[in-house]
Short mmCIF file of C-alpha atoms in Angstrom, two decimals:
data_model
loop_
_atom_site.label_atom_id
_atom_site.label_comp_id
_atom_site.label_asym_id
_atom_site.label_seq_id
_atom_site.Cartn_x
_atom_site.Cartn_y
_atom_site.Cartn_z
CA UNK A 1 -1.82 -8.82 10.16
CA UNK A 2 -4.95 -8.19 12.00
CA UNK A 3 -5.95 -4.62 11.57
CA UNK A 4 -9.47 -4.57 13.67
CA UNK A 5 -11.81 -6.90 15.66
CA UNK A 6 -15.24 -5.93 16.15
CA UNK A 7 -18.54 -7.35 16.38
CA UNK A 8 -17.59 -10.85 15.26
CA UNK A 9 -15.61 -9.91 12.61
CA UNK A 10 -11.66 -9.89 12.13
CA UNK A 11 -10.15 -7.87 9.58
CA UNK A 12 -6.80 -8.40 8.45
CA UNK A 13 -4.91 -8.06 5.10
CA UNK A 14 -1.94 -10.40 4.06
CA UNK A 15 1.80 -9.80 4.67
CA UNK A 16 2.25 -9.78 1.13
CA UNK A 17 -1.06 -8.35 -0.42
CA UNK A 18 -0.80 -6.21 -2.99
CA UNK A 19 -2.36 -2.58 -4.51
CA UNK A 20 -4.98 -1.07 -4.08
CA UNK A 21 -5.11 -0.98 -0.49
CA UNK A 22 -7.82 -3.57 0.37
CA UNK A 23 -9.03 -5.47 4.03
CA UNK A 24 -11.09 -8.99 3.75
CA UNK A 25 -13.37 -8.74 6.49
CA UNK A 26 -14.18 -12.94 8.20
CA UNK A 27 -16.81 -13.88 9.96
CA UNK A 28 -18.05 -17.24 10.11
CA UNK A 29 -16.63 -19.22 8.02
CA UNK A 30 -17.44 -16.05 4.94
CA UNK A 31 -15.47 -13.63 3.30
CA UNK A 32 -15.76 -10.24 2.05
CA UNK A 33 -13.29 -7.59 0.67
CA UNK A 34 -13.05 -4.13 0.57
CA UNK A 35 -11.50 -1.40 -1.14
CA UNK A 36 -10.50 0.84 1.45
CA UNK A 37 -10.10 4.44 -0.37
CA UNK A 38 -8.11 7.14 0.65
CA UNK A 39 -9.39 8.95 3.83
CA UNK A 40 -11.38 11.84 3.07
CA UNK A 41 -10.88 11.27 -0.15
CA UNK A 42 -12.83 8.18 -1.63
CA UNK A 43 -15.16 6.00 0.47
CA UNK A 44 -14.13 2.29 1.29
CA UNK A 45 -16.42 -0.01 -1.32
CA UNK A 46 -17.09 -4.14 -1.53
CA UNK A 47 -14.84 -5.42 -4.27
CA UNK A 48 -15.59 -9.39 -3.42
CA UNK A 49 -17.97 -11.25 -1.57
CA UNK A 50 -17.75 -15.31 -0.86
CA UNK A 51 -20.60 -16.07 1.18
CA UNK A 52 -20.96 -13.38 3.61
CA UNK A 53 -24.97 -12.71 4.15
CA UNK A 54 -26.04 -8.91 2.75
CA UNK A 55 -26.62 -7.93 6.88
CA UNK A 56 -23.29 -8.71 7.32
CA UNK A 57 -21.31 -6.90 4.27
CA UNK A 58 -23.90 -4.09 5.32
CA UNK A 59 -22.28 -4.01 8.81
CA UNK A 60 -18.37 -4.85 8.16
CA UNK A 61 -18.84 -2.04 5.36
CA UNK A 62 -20.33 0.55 8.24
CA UNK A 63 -17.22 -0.88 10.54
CA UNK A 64 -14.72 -0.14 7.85
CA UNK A 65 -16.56 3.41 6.99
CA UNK A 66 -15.98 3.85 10.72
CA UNK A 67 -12.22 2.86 10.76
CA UNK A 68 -10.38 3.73 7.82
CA UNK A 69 -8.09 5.99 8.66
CA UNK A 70 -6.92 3.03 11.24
CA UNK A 71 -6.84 0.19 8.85
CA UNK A 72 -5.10 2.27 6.09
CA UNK A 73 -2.51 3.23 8.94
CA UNK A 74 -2.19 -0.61 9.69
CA UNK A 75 -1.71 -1.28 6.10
CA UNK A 76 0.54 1.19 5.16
CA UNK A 77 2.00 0.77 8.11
CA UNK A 78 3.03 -3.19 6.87
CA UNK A 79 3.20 -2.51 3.14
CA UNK A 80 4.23 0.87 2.51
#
């Protein structure tokens, strides 16, 4: 499920993804993962990268800052 669009980027997680909670941010053609935290608790970090330029992680990171309390709604939400 898509959890977020913004700026070019679509973040979604997988129907059957599994622990810890995670989103993989796309954006032409690239990749990038992150670990989202728990709100208020720990920050959400990069886990992977496949071929994303360092602008662009820097961005989708500040988006996910932005929105985690959303996306780990959406996820938990979907997975439990």
């Amino acid at each position: 499920p898509t959890a977020h669009r913004e700026a070019g980027f679509v973040f979604a997680f997988y129907s059957n993804d599994h622990l810890p909670m995670h989103i993989h941010a796309r954006k032409a053609g690239a990749v990038c993962v992150f670990l989202l935290g728990e709100t208020g608790v720990e920050a959400p970090s990069i886990r992977e990268n496949w071929g994303m330029s360092r602008a662009d992680v820097r961005r989708a990171l500040e988006i996910v800052v932005a929105n985690q309390e959303k996306m780990i709604a959406v996820w938990k939400a979907h997975l439990g």
